[in-house]
Amino acid sequence: MPRYTAPVKDTQFLLHDVLKISAADIPGYSDLDPAFTGAVLEEAAKLAADVLAPLNPVGDREGCVMENGVVRTPNGFKAAFDAVRAGGWTALDADPAYGGQGLPHLMHTAVNEAFVSANMAFQMYQGLTHGAYSAIHVHGSAEQKATYLPKLVSCEWTGTMNLTEPHCGTDLGLMRTKAEPQADGSYKIIGQKIFISAGEHDMADNIIHLVLAKAPGGGAGTKGISLFIVPKFVVNADGSLGARNALSVGKIEAKMGIHGNATCVMNYDGATGYLLGDVHKGMRAMFTMMNEARLGVGLQGYAVAEAAYQNALAYAKDRLQGRDVTGAKNPGGAADPLIVHPDIRRSLMEQKSFVEGARALTLWAASLIDRSHRMGDADAEGLVSLMIPVIKGFQTDKGFEMAVAAQQVYGGHGYIEEWGMSQFARDARIAMIYEGANGVQALDLVGRKLAQDGGKHVMAFFELVKAEIRAHDGDARMAGFAEPLKQASKQLQQAAMYFMQSGMKNPNAALAGSYDFMHLMGHVCLGLMWTRMAKAAYVALDGGAADRDWLEAKIATGRFYMARQLPACGMHLARIESGAEPVMALAAEAF
C-alpha cells in the first residue's frame, strides 16, 4: 500500500525563509512564527498519514454506493470525517464570528496540501463546503449567514456547487434550470444538474447546495442567472431541520478516479431555494470563489504528484534492476537499485523539481489572496487573478504528467492496482477538467487576464520578474538561476507582444497559441520561484544553518529545473509564433 509523509520541512522553508511571513505586513501574519506553523503542520501531517492516507485505496476500491436514494461513503470515511471535524481543521481560516479560527488562507492552503496528497477524494467533501461557506460569507444576508455558516464551518453540514447541466458545461448561458418566485420570497428550483461532487453522502446532517438557475426577467445568456441556497433539509426558524426538500440523486457517476467522492446527478423537482446575493447576479457570486477554488484545484495537481513521487522514490531506492554503467553500486547484491540509472534520476528530478516549485507558487498565490482580502489590496487581487489560470491549468497538466512519470518508475508493477500508482494517475486526471477545463483556463488567461485593467497586472508581473533578476546582478552563485530566468522572461514577453500585434487582426492567432502561452508562463513562474528558493537557501547556508545537505539539495534541484525544464519556453514561443494557420488549416470536414 502506498505511504505518504507530509513535507513539513519544505513547507516551513517556504513560509519562513522564502515568503518570510512572520515579518509580512499582512494582518494576522505576525502571529505565524515558525513554532506555531510547525505545530499546525505537524498535527495535520499526523492526521494525513495515520487516518486519511490508509483510506485512500479503500475509497478507490469501494467507491460510493447508492441504496434507496441514500449514498453510502466507503468504510472508514465517516469516522475520518468526524476526526477532521473534531480537530477543528474545517474551521481553520473561517470567520471567528461563525466558529472559525480566523487564520490566514495561507495556512488553510498549506494544511490542505497534506490532506489532498493523503486522500484527494475524501478532502473534496471538506473543500467544497469551504467554497459554499465563502460564497455565503460574501454574498449572504445576515440571516443567511447566521443560519448556515456556523454549521458549514464545523462541517456538521456540508456544501456543494451546482453549475453543470447535461447540455451545458462551460457555456452556462445555455442553462435550463428555472427558479420560480414564490409569495413568501423563496423560489421553486426546477431542473437537473450533473457532475455534482459530494452531492449526497452519509457524513453530515444536512447538505447545502448552491444552485445556479434562471429567474424570470433576466434575459438570455449568463445575465439572467441567479444563485440560490437549496438545502437538502429545509432549516426551520429555530435552526432545527425540517422537511426533506424536493431534491434527489438521480445516480452516482461511474468515474475514472476519485471513487471515494460521490459525483451525483441532482434532480430539483420544485425544491425550495433562497436567493443568494442579487437576482440575475449569480455569476458575480460564483466568481467570488473562483480564485480560491481554482487555486485549490491547482494545488491538487501537485499534491497528488507529491504522493506519487514519494512512493516512486522509495521504489527506485529499493528495487534492484541492472548495473550502474560506471561500476556496481551494490556489489553484494544481484543488481543495483533503480535510482543509480540516469533515466530514472531524470524522471525523479522532473517530479521533484516540479512539485517543489509548484508548492512555492501556490503558497505565494495564497499570500496574495490574503493580502487582497485582509488589506483590500487591488494590485494583489489583480496579480493573483492573472496567476490563477496558470496555477490551475499548468499545475494540473504537469501534475498528471508527473503522476504518470511516477507510475512509470515502477515498470509493470505501476500498472497493477495493488501498488497504488494507478490511483494517483487516475485521481490526478480530473483536476485538468473540473473547475474550468484547462483549455478554458488558457483562453481566460490570454483572452481576458492579459488585457485586464489595460494590461496593468501582466506588466506588473514582468516588472516583478525583472526586479528578481536585477537583485542577483554580480552574484556568481545565482547566475545559473538569474540568466535562464531572464531568457525565459524575454520569451514570455515576446509571446505577449505577438498576441498584441497579431491578435487584433486575427483573434485566432492568439487563441491558437493560448495553451502554449499558459505553459510558457507556468515555466516562468516556477523559474521565478526556484530563483527565490535558491537565494533563500544560500542565505541560510551563509548564516550557518545546520542542515547544509538539505539546503544544497534544494539548490541542486532548482538548477535542474532551470537547466532542463525552463528551455521548454523556447518551444512554446515557437509554437505561438507559428500563428493560427497550422492549427486552422483543415476544414472541419477534412478531419
Coordinates of C-alpha atoms in Angstrom, one line a residue:
M1 CA 0.0 0.0 0.0
P2 CA 1.4 3.5 -0.8
R3 CA 2.6 5.6 2.0
Y4 CA 2.6 9.4 2.5
T5 CA 4.6 11.8 4.7
A6 CA 3.7 15.5 4.6
P7 CA 6.6 17.7 3.5
V8 CA 6.6 19.8 6.7
K9 CA 10.2 20.8 6.4
D10 CA 9.8 22.1 2.9
T11 CA 6.6 24.0 3.7
Q12 CA 8.3 25.6 6.7
F13 CA 11.2 26.6 4.5
L14 CA 8.8 28.3 2.1
L15 CA 6.8 30.0 4.7
H16 CA 9.7 31.4 6.7
D17 CA 12.8 31.5 4.5
V18 CA 11.2 32.4 1.2
L19 CA 8.0 34.2 2.0
K20 CA 9.2 35.4 5.4
I21 CA 5.6 35.5 6.6
S22 CA 6.3 36.5 10.2
A23 CA 7.7 39.8 9.0
A24 CA 5.0 40.5 6.4
D25 CA 2.6 43.4 6.9
I26 CA -0.5 41.3 6.2
P27 CA -2.8 41.3 9.2
G28 CA -2.5 38.0 11.1
Y29 CA 0.8 37.1 9.7
S30 CA 2.8 38.3 12.6
D31 CA 1.3 35.5 14.7
L32 CA 2.6 32.9 12.3
D33 CA 6.0 32.2 13.9
P34 CA 7.9 29.0 13.0
A35 CA 6.9 27.3 16.2
F36 CA 3.2 27.9 15.6
T37 CA 3.1 27.0 11.9
G38 CA 5.3 23.9 12.6
A39 CA 2.9 22.7 15.3
V40 CA -0.1 23.1 13.0
L41 CA 1.6 21.4 10.1
E42 CA 2.9 18.5 12.2
E43 CA -0.6 17.8 13.6
A44 CA -2.0 17.9 10.1
A45 CA 0.7 15.6 8.9
K46 CA -0.2 13.0 11.6
L47 CA -3.8 13.1 10.6
A48 CA -2.9 12.8 6.9
A49 CA -0.5 9.9 7.4
D50 CA -2.4 7.9 10.1
V51 CA -6.0 8.4 9.2
L52 CA -6.5 9.7 5.7
A53 CA -3.8 8.0 3.6
P54 CA -4.8 4.5 4.7
L55 CA -8.3 5.2 3.5
N56 CA -7.2 6.3 0.0
P57 CA -7.1 2.8 -1.5
V58 CA -10.2 1.9 0.4
G59 CA -12.1 4.7 -1.2
D60 CA -10.8 3.8 -4.6
R61 CA -11.7 0.2 -4.3
E62 CA -15.1 0.5 -2.7
G63 CA -16.4 3.8 -4.1
C64 CA -19.7 5.3 -3.1
V65 CA -22.9 3.2 -3.2
M66 CA -26.5 4.4 -3.5
E67 CA -29.2 2.4 -1.8
N68 CA -32.8 3.5 -2.0
G69 CA -31.7 7.1 -2.6
V70 CA -29.2 7.1 0.2
V71 CA -25.5 7.4 -0.7
R72 CA -23.0 5.4 1.5
T73 CA -19.4 6.6 1.5
P74 CA -16.6 4.0 1.8
N75 CA -15.8 2.2 5.0
G76 CA -13.9 4.5 7.4
F77 CA -14.8 7.8 5.7
K78 CA -17.4 8.8 8.3
A79 CA -15.1 8.2 11.3
A80 CA -12.3 10.1 9.5
F81 CA -14.6 13.0 8.8
D82 CA -15.6 13.1 12.5
A83 CA -11.9 13.2 13.3
V84 CA -11.3 16.1 10.9
R85 CA -14.2 18.0 12.4
A86 CA -13.1 17.3 16.0
G87 CA -9.7 18.6 15.3
G88 CA -11.1 21.9 14.1
W89 CA -9.5 21.5 10.6
T90 CA -12.6 22.6 8.8
A91 CA -12.7 25.9 10.6
L92 CA -9.0 26.9 10.1
D93 CA -9.4 30.1 8.1
A94 CA -13.1 30.7 8.7
D95 CA -14.5 33.8 10.3
P96 CA -14.4 33.6 14.2
A97 CA -17.9 35.2 14.2
Y98 CA -19.2 31.9 12.9
G99 CA -17.0 29.5 14.8
G100 CA -13.9 29.7 12.7
Q101 CA -10.3 30.1 13.9
G102 CA -9.6 33.1 11.7
L103 CA -6.1 32.0 10.4
P104 CA -4.9 33.3 7.1
H105 CA -5.9 31.5 3.9
L106 CA -2.2 30.7 3.5
M107 CA -2.4 28.3 6.5
H108 CA -5.6 26.7 5.1
T109 CA -3.7 26.1 1.8
A110 CA -0.6 24.6 3.5
V111 CA -2.7 22.2 5.5
N112 CA -5.0 21.4 2.6
E113 CA -2.0 20.1 0.6
A114 CA -1.3 17.4 3.2
F115 CA -4.9 16.3 3.2
V116 CA -5.2 16.2 -0.6
S117 CA -2.0 14.3 -1.0
A118 CA -3.2 11.7 1.5
N119 CA -6.7 11.3 0.1
M120 CA -7.9 13.7 -2.6
A121 CA -11.4 12.2 -2.9
F122 CA -12.0 12.5 0.9
Q123 CA -10.7 16.0 1.1
M124 CA -13.2 17.2 -1.6
Y125 CA -16.1 16.9 0.9
Q126 CA -14.5 19.5 3.1
G127 CA -13.1 21.6 0.2
L128 CA -16.5 22.0 -1.5
T129 CA -18.0 23.0 1.9
H130 CA -15.4 25.7 2.2
G131 CA -16.4 27.1 -1.2
A132 CA -20.1 27.2 -0.2
Y133 CA -19.1 28.9 3.1
S134 CA -17.1 31.6 1.2
A135 CA -20.0 32.4 -1.2
I136 CA -22.5 32.8 1.6
H137 CA -20.0 34.7 3.7
V138 CA -19.5 37.3 1.0
H139 CA -23.0 37.5 -0.5
G140 CA -25.4 36.2 2.1
S141 CA -27.8 38.3 4.2
A142 CA -27.2 38.5 7.9
E143 CA -30.0 35.9 8.4
Q144 CA -28.5 33.5 5.9
K145 CA -25.0 33.8 7.5
A146 CA -26.4 33.1 10.9
T147 CA -28.4 30.2 9.6
Y148 CA -25.8 28.4 7.5
L149 CA -22.3 29.5 8.3
P150 CA -21.8 28.0 11.8
K151 CA -22.8 24.5 10.6
L152 CA -20.7 24.8 7.4
V153 CA -17.7 26.0 9.3
S154 CA -17.9 23.0 11.6
C155 CA -18.9 20.7 8.7
E156 CA -21.9 19.4 10.6
W157 CA -23.5 20.4 7.3
T158 CA -21.6 20.2 4.0
G159 CA -21.9 22.2 0.8
T160 CA -21.8 21.8 -2.9
M161 CA -21.7 23.9 -6.1
N162 CA -24.3 23.1 -8.8
L163 CA -23.4 24.6 -12.2
T164 CA -23.2 22.0 -14.9
E165 CA -26.2 20.6 -16.8
P166 CA -26.4 17.7 -19.3
H167 CA -26.3 20.0 -22.3
C168 CA -24.3 22.8 -20.8
G169 CA -20.9 22.9 -19.1
T170 CA -18.6 25.9 -19.8
D171 CA -21.3 27.7 -21.7
L172 CA -23.6 28.5 -18.7
G173 CA -25.7 30.8 -20.9
L174 CA -27.4 27.6 -22.2
M175 CA -28.7 26.7 -18.7
R176 CA -32.3 25.5 -18.4
T177 CA -32.7 25.1 -14.6
K178 CA -35.5 27.5 -13.6
A179 CA -36.2 29.4 -10.4
E180 CA -39.9 30.3 -9.9
P181 CA -40.6 33.1 -7.4
Q182 CA -43.0 32.3 -4.5
A183 CA -45.2 34.6 -2.4
D184 CA -43.0 34.2 0.7
G185 CA -39.9 35.4 -1.1
S186 CA -38.5 31.9 -1.7
Y187 CA -38.2 30.2 -5.1
K188 CA -39.0 26.8 -6.5
I189 CA -36.0 25.3 -8.3
I190 CA -36.7 23.0 -11.2
G191 CA -34.1 21.3 -13.3
Q192 CA -31.2 18.8 -13.3
K193 CA -27.5 19.3 -12.5
I194 CA -24.7 16.8 -13.2
F195 CA -21.2 16.2 -12.0
I196 CA -22.1 17.4 -8.5
S197 CA -19.2 16.4 -6.3
A198 CA -20.3 15.4 -2.8
G199 CA -23.9 15.9 -3.9
E200 CA -25.1 13.3 -1.4
H201 CA -23.5 11.3 1.3
D202 CA -23.9 10.0 4.9
M203 CA -21.3 12.1 6.7
A204 CA -23.3 15.2 7.6
D205 CA -26.8 16.1 8.9
N206 CA -27.6 18.4 6.0
I207 CA -26.2 19.4 2.6
I208 CA -26.4 23.0 1.5
H209 CA -26.5 23.1 -2.3
L210 CA -25.6 26.3 -4.1
V211 CA -27.5 26.2 -7.4
L212 CA -27.3 28.4 -10.4
A213 CA -30.7 28.9 -12.1
K214 CA -32.6 31.3 -14.2
A215 CA -35.2 33.6 -12.6
P216 CA -37.8 35.4 -14.6
G217 CA -36.9 38.6 -16.3
G218 CA -33.2 38.1 -16.5
G219 CA -32.9 37.8 -20.3
A220 CA -30.8 35.5 -22.3
G221 CA -27.3 34.2 -21.6
T222 CA -25.5 34.4 -18.3
K223 CA -27.0 37.8 -17.4
G224 CA -30.2 36.0 -16.4
I225 CA -28.5 33.6 -14.0
S226 CA -29.1 33.8 -10.2
L227 CA -27.6 31.8 -7.3
F228 CA -29.7 30.0 -4.8
I229 CA -29.2 28.3 -1.4
V230 CA -31.1 25.0 -1.7
P231 CA -30.7 22.8 1.5
K232 CA -31.3 19.1 1.5
F233 CA -33.4 19.6 4.6
V234 CA -35.2 22.9 4.9
V235 CA -34.0 24.8 8.0
N236 CA -36.6 25.9 10.5
A237 CA -36.6 29.4 12.1
D238 CA -35.1 28.0 15.3
G239 CA -32.2 26.3 13.3
S240 CA -33.6 22.8 13.6
L241 CA -34.0 20.7 10.5
G242 CA -37.4 20.5 8.9
A243 CA -38.8 18.6 6.0
R244 CA -36.8 16.9 3.2
N245 CA -36.6 19.3 0.3
A246 CA -37.8 18.3 -3.2
L247 CA -34.4 17.3 -4.5
S248 CA -32.9 13.8 -5.1
V249 CA -30.0 12.0 -6.5
G250 CA -30.6 10.5 -10.0
K251 CA -27.4 8.4 -9.9
I252 CA -23.8 8.3 -8.9
E253 CA -21.5 8.7 -11.8
A254 CA -19.0 5.8 -12.5
K255 CA -15.7 7.6 -12.9
M256 CA -12.1 7.1 -13.9
G257 CA -10.9 8.2 -10.4
I258 CA -11.8 9.9 -7.1
H259 CA -14.1 7.0 -6.5
G260 CA -14.4 7.9 -2.8
N261 CA -16.2 11.1 -3.7
A262 CA -19.9 10.9 -4.6
T263 CA -20.3 12.6 -8.0
C264 CA -24.0 12.9 -8.4
V265 CA -26.7 13.7 -10.9
M266 CA -29.0 16.0 -8.8
N267 CA -32.7 16.4 -9.7
Y268 CA -34.5 19.5 -8.4
D269 CA -38.3 19.0 -8.6
G270 CA -39.7 22.2 -7.2
A271 CA -37.2 22.3 -4.4
T272 CA -37.3 25.4 -2.1
G273 CA -34.4 27.7 -2.7
Y274 CA -33.4 31.1 -1.3
L275 CA -31.8 33.8 -3.4
L276 CA -28.1 34.4 -2.5
G277 CA -27.0 37.9 -3.4
D278 CA -28.8 39.9 -6.0
V279 CA -31.2 38.5 -8.6
H280 CA -29.7 37.9 -12.0
K281 CA -26.2 38.4 -10.5
G282 CA -25.4 34.8 -9.8
M283 CA -22.3 34.7 -11.9
R284 CA -20.8 37.5 -9.8
A285 CA -21.5 35.5 -6.6
M286 CA -19.9 32.4 -8.2
F287 CA -16.8 34.3 -9.3
T288 CA -16.2 35.4 -5.7
M289 CA -15.0 31.9 -5.1
M290 CA -13.1 31.3 -8.3
N291 CA -9.6 32.4 -7.2
E292 CA -9.7 30.3 -4.1
A293 CA -11.4 27.3 -5.8
R294 CA -9.0 27.3 -8.8
L295 CA -6.0 27.7 -6.5
G296 CA -7.3 24.6 -4.6
V297 CA -7.5 22.6 -7.8
G298 CA -4.0 23.8 -8.9
L299 CA -2.9 22.5 -5.5
Q300 CA -4.5 19.1 -6.2
G301 CA -2.3 18.9 -9.3
Y302 CA 1.0 19.0 -7.5
A303 CA -0.3 17.4 -4.2
V304 CA -1.2 14.1 -5.9
A305 CA 2.1 14.3 -7.8
E306 CA 3.9 14.7 -4.4
A307 CA 2.3 11.5 -3.1
A308 CA 3.1 9.6 -6.3
Y309 CA 6.7 10.9 -6.2
Q310 CA 7.3 9.8 -2.6
N311 CA 6.3 6.3 -3.5
A312 CA 8.3 6.2 -6.8
L313 CA 11.4 7.4 -4.9
A314 CA 11.1 4.7 -2.3
Y315 CA 10.6 2.1 -5.0
A316 CA 13.6 3.4 -7.0
K317 CA 15.8 3.1 -3.9
D318 CA 14.6 -0.4 -3.1
R319 CA 14.0 -2.2 -6.4
L320 CA 17.2 -3.9 -7.8
Q321 CA 17.4 -3.8 -11.6
G322 CA 20.6 -3.8 -13.7
R323 CA 24.0 -2.4 -13.0
D324 CA 25.3 1.2 -12.9
V325 CA 27.3 1.6 -16.2
T326 CA 30.1 3.3 -14.2
G327 CA 30.5 0.4 -11.8
A328 CA 28.4 -1.6 -9.4
K329 CA 26.9 0.4 -6.5
N330 CA 25.6 -2.7 -4.8
P331 CA 28.3 -5.2 -5.3
G332 CA 27.0 -7.6 -2.7
G333 CA 23.6 -7.9 -4.4
A334 CA 22.4 -9.3 -7.7
A335 CA 21.8 -5.9 -9.1
D336 CA 21.9 -2.2 -8.3
P337 CA 18.9 -0.2 -7.2
L338 CA 16.9 1.6 -9.9
I339 CA 17.9 5.0 -8.7
V340 CA 21.5 4.6 -10.0
H341 CA 20.3 4.8 -13.6
P342 CA 20.4 8.3 -15.2
D343 CA 17.0 8.0 -16.8
I344 CA 15.4 7.1 -13.5
R345 CA 17.2 10.1 -12.0
R346 CA 15.9 12.3 -14.8
S347 CA 12.3 11.2 -14.1
L348 CA 12.6 11.7 -10.3
M349 CA 14.2 15.1 -10.7
E350 CA 11.5 16.2 -13.0
Q351 CA 8.9 15.2 -10.5
K352 CA 10.8 16.7 -7.5
S353 CA 11.6 20.0 -9.2
F354 CA 8.0 20.4 -10.4
V355 CA 6.4 19.6 -7.1
E356 CA 8.6 21.9 -5.0
G357 CA 8.3 24.7 -7.5
A358 CA 4.5 24.4 -7.7
R359 CA 4.2 24.3 -3.9
A360 CA 6.2 27.6 -3.7
L361 CA 4.0 29.2 -6.4
T362 CA 0.8 28.1 -4.7
L363 CA 1.7 29.3 -1.3
W364 CA 2.8 32.7 -2.8
A365 CA -0.5 33.0 -4.5
A366 CA -2.3 32.2 -1.2
S367 CA -0.4 35.0 0.4
L368 CA -1.6 37.3 -2.4
I369 CA -5.2 36.3 -1.7
D370 CA -4.6 37.1 2.0
R371 CA -3.2 40.5 1.0
S372 CA -6.2 41.2 -1.2
H373 CA -8.8 40.1 1.3
R374 CA -7.2 41.3 4.5
M375 CA -5.8 44.6 3.2
G376 CA -8.1 45.5 0.3
D377 CA -5.0 45.5 -2.0
A378 CA -6.3 45.8 -5.5
D379 CA -2.9 45.2 -7.0
A380 CA -2.6 41.9 -5.2
E381 CA -6.1 40.9 -6.3
G382 CA -5.2 41.7 -9.9
L383 CA -1.9 39.8 -9.8
V384 CA -3.4 36.7 -8.3
S385 CA -6.3 36.8 -10.7
L386 CA -3.7 36.8 -13.5
M387 CA -1.8 33.9 -11.9
I388 CA -4.9 31.7 -11.2
P389 CA -5.4 30.2 -14.7
V390 CA -1.7 29.5 -14.9
I391 CA -1.7 27.7 -11.5
K392 CA -4.9 25.8 -12.3
G393 CA -4.0 24.9 -15.9
F394 CA -0.3 24.4 -15.8
Q395 CA 0.0 22.7 -12.5
T396 CA -2.8 20.2 -13.1
D397 CA -1.4 19.4 -16.6
K398 CA 2.1 18.9 -15.2
G399 CA 0.8 17.2 -12.0
F400 CA -0.9 14.5 -14.1
E401 CA 2.2 14.1 -16.2
M402 CA 4.3 13.7 -13.1
A403 CA 1.9 11.2 -11.6
V404 CA 2.2 9.1 -14.8
A405 CA 6.0 9.5 -14.6
A406 CA 6.0 8.2 -11.0
Q407 CA 3.9 5.2 -12.2
Q408 CA 6.4 4.6 -15.0
V409 CA 9.3 4.2 -12.4
Y410 CA 7.5 1.0 -11.2
G411 CA 7.6 -0.6 -14.7
G412 CA 4.9 -3.3 -14.9
H413 CA 4.1 -3.0 -11.2
G414 CA 2.9 0.5 -11.8
Y415 CA 0.1 -0.9 -14.0
I416 CA -1.0 -3.3 -11.2
E417 CA -3.7 -1.9 -8.9
E418 CA -2.3 -3.3 -5.7
W419 CA 0.8 -1.0 -5.9
G420 CA -1.5 2.1 -5.8
M421 CA 0.2 4.1 -8.6
S422 CA -2.7 3.7 -10.9
Q423 CA -4.9 5.5 -8.5
F424 CA -2.7 8.5 -8.3
A425 CA -2.7 8.8 -12.1
R426 CA -6.5 8.3 -12.3
D427 CA -7.2 10.7 -9.5
A428 CA -4.9 13.4 -10.8
R429 CA -6.6 13.4 -14.2
I430 CA -9.9 15.1 -13.1
A431 CA -8.0 18.2 -11.9
M432 CA -7.3 19.0 -15.6
I433 CA -11.0 19.1 -16.3
Y434 CA -13.1 20.4 -13.5
E435 CA -13.3 23.9 -12.1
G436 CA -12.9 25.1 -15.8
A437 CA -11.1 22.7 -18.2
N438 CA -7.6 23.7 -18.9
G439 CA -8.2 24.9 -22.4
V440 CA -10.7 27.3 -20.9
Q441 CA -8.1 28.4 -18.4
A442 CA -5.7 29.2 -21.3
L443 CA -8.5 31.2 -23.1
D444 CA -9.2 33.1 -19.8
L445 CA -5.5 33.9 -19.4
V446 CA -5.0 35.2 -23.0
G447 CA -8.4 36.4 -23.8
R448 CA -9.2 38.2 -20.5
K449 CA -6.4 38.4 -18.0
L450 CA -3.6 39.8 -20.1
A451 CA -5.7 42.8 -21.1
Q452 CA -7.4 43.2 -17.7
D453 CA -7.1 46.8 -16.4
G454 CA -5.3 47.8 -19.5
G455 CA -2.6 45.2 -19.1
K456 CA -1.6 46.6 -15.7
H457 CA -1.2 43.2 -14.0
V458 CA 0.8 41.4 -16.6
M459 CA 3.1 44.4 -16.8
A460 CA 3.5 44.3 -13.0
F461 CA 4.4 40.6 -13.3
F462 CA 7.0 41.3 -15.9
E463 CA 8.5 44.0 -13.6
L464 CA 8.4 41.7 -10.7
V465 CA 10.5 39.1 -12.6
K466 CA 12.9 41.8 -13.9
A467 CA 13.4 43.0 -10.3
E468 CA 14.2 39.5 -9.2
I469 CA 16.8 39.1 -11.9
R470 CA 18.4 42.5 -11.2
A471 CA 18.6 41.6 -7.5
H472 CA 21.2 39.0 -8.4
D473 CA 23.5 41.1 -10.6
G474 CA 27.1 40.2 -9.8
D475 CA 26.2 37.2 -7.7
A476 CA 28.1 34.3 -9.5
R477 CA 26.3 31.7 -7.4
M478 CA 22.9 32.9 -8.7
A479 CA 23.9 33.1 -12.4
G480 CA 22.5 29.6 -13.0
F481 CA 19.1 30.9 -11.9
A482 CA 19.0 34.6 -13.0
E483 CA 20.3 34.0 -16.5
P484 CA 17.8 31.3 -17.5
L485 CA 15.0 33.2 -15.9
K486 CA 16.0 36.3 -17.9
Q487 CA 15.9 34.4 -21.1
A488 CA 12.6 32.7 -20.3
S489 CA 11.1 36.1 -19.3
K490 CA 12.1 37.6 -22.6
Q491 CA 10.4 34.8 -24.4
L492 CA 7.2 35.3 -22.4
Q493 CA 7.2 39.0 -23.2
Q494 CA 7.9 38.2 -26.8
A495 CA 4.9 35.9 -26.9
A496 CA 2.7 38.6 -25.3
M497 CA 3.9 41.1 -27.8
Y498 CA 3.0 38.7 -30.6
F499 CA -0.6 38.5 -29.3
M500 CA -0.8 42.3 -29.2
Q501 CA 0.5 42.7 -32.8
S502 CA -1.4 39.7 -34.4
G503 CA -4.4 39.2 -32.1
M504 CA -6.3 42.3 -33.2
K505 CA -6.0 41.4 -36.8
N506 CA -6.7 37.7 -36.4
P507 CA -8.0 36.7 -33.0
N508 CA -7.4 33.0 -33.9
A509 CA -3.7 33.8 -33.8
A510 CA -3.9 34.5 -30.1
L511 CA -6.4 31.7 -29.3
A512 CA -4.4 29.1 -31.2
G513 CA -1.4 29.9 -29.0
S514 CA -3.2 30.3 -25.7
Y515 CA -2.4 26.9 -24.4
D516 CA 1.3 27.2 -25.1
F517 CA 1.3 30.7 -23.5
M518 CA -0.2 29.2 -20.3
H519 CA 2.6 26.7 -20.1
L520 CA 5.2 29.2 -21.1
M521 CA 4.0 31.4 -18.2
G522 CA 3.9 28.5 -15.9
H523 CA 7.5 27.7 -16.5
V524 CA 8.5 31.3 -15.9
C525 CA 6.5 31.3 -12.7
L526 CA 8.3 28.2 -11.5
G527 CA 11.6 29.6 -12.6
L528 CA 10.9 32.7 -10.5
M529 CA 10.0 30.5 -7.5
W530 CA 13.2 28.5 -7.9
T531 CA 15.3 31.6 -8.1
R532 CA 13.7 32.8 -4.8
M533 CA 14.2 29.5 -3.2
A534 CA 17.8 29.2 -4.3
K535 CA 18.6 32.7 -2.8
A536 CA 16.9 31.8 0.4
A537 CA 18.9 28.5 0.6
Y538 CA 22.2 30.4 0.0
V539 CA 21.3 32.9 2.7
A540 CA 20.6 30.1 5.2
L541 CA 23.9 28.4 4.3
D542 CA 25.8 31.7 4.7
G543 CA 24.1 32.0 8.1
G544 CA 25.5 28.7 9.3
A545 CA 22.3 26.6 9.0
A546 CA 22.7 23.2 10.4
D547 CA 21.1 21.2 7.6
R548 CA 23.5 22.0 4.9
D549 CA 22.9 18.8 2.9
W550 CA 19.2 19.6 2.6
L551 CA 19.8 23.2 1.5
E552 CA 22.4 22.1 -1.0
A553 CA 19.9 19.5 -2.4
K554 CA 17.4 22.3 -2.7
I555 CA 19.8 24.4 -4.8
A556 CA 20.7 21.4 -7.0
T557 CA 17.0 20.6 -7.6
G558 CA 16.5 24.2 -8.7
R559 CA 19.5 24.1 -11.0
F560 CA 17.9 21.1 -12.6
Y561 CA 14.7 22.9 -13.3
M562 CA 16.4 25.9 -14.7
A563 CA 18.7 23.8 -17.0
R564 CA 16.3 21.0 -18.0
Q565 CA 12.7 22.4 -17.8
L566 CA 12.9 26.1 -18.5
P567 CA 14.2 25.6 -22.0
A568 CA 10.7 24.4 -22.9
C569 CA 9.8 28.2 -23.0
G570 CA 11.6 28.4 -26.4
M571 CA 9.5 25.6 -27.8
H572 CA 6.2 27.2 -26.6
L573 CA 7.3 30.5 -28.1
A574 CA 8.0 28.9 -31.5
R575 CA 4.6 27.3 -31.5
I576 CA 2.9 30.6 -30.6
E577 CA 4.6 32.5 -33.3
S578 CA 3.6 29.9 -35.9
G579 CA 0.2 31.5 -35.7
A580 CA -3.2 30.1 -36.4
E581 CA -2.6 28.8 -39.9
P582 CA -1.2 25.3 -38.9
V583 CA -4.0 24.9 -36.4
M584 CA -6.9 26.1 -38.6
A585 CA -5.6 24.8 -42.0
L586 CA -8.0 21.8 -42.2
A587 CA -11.7 22.4 -42.8
A588 CA -13.9 20.6 -40.3
E589 CA -14.9 18.1 -43.0
A590 CA -11.2 17.2 -43.6
F591 CA -10.6 15.7 -40.2

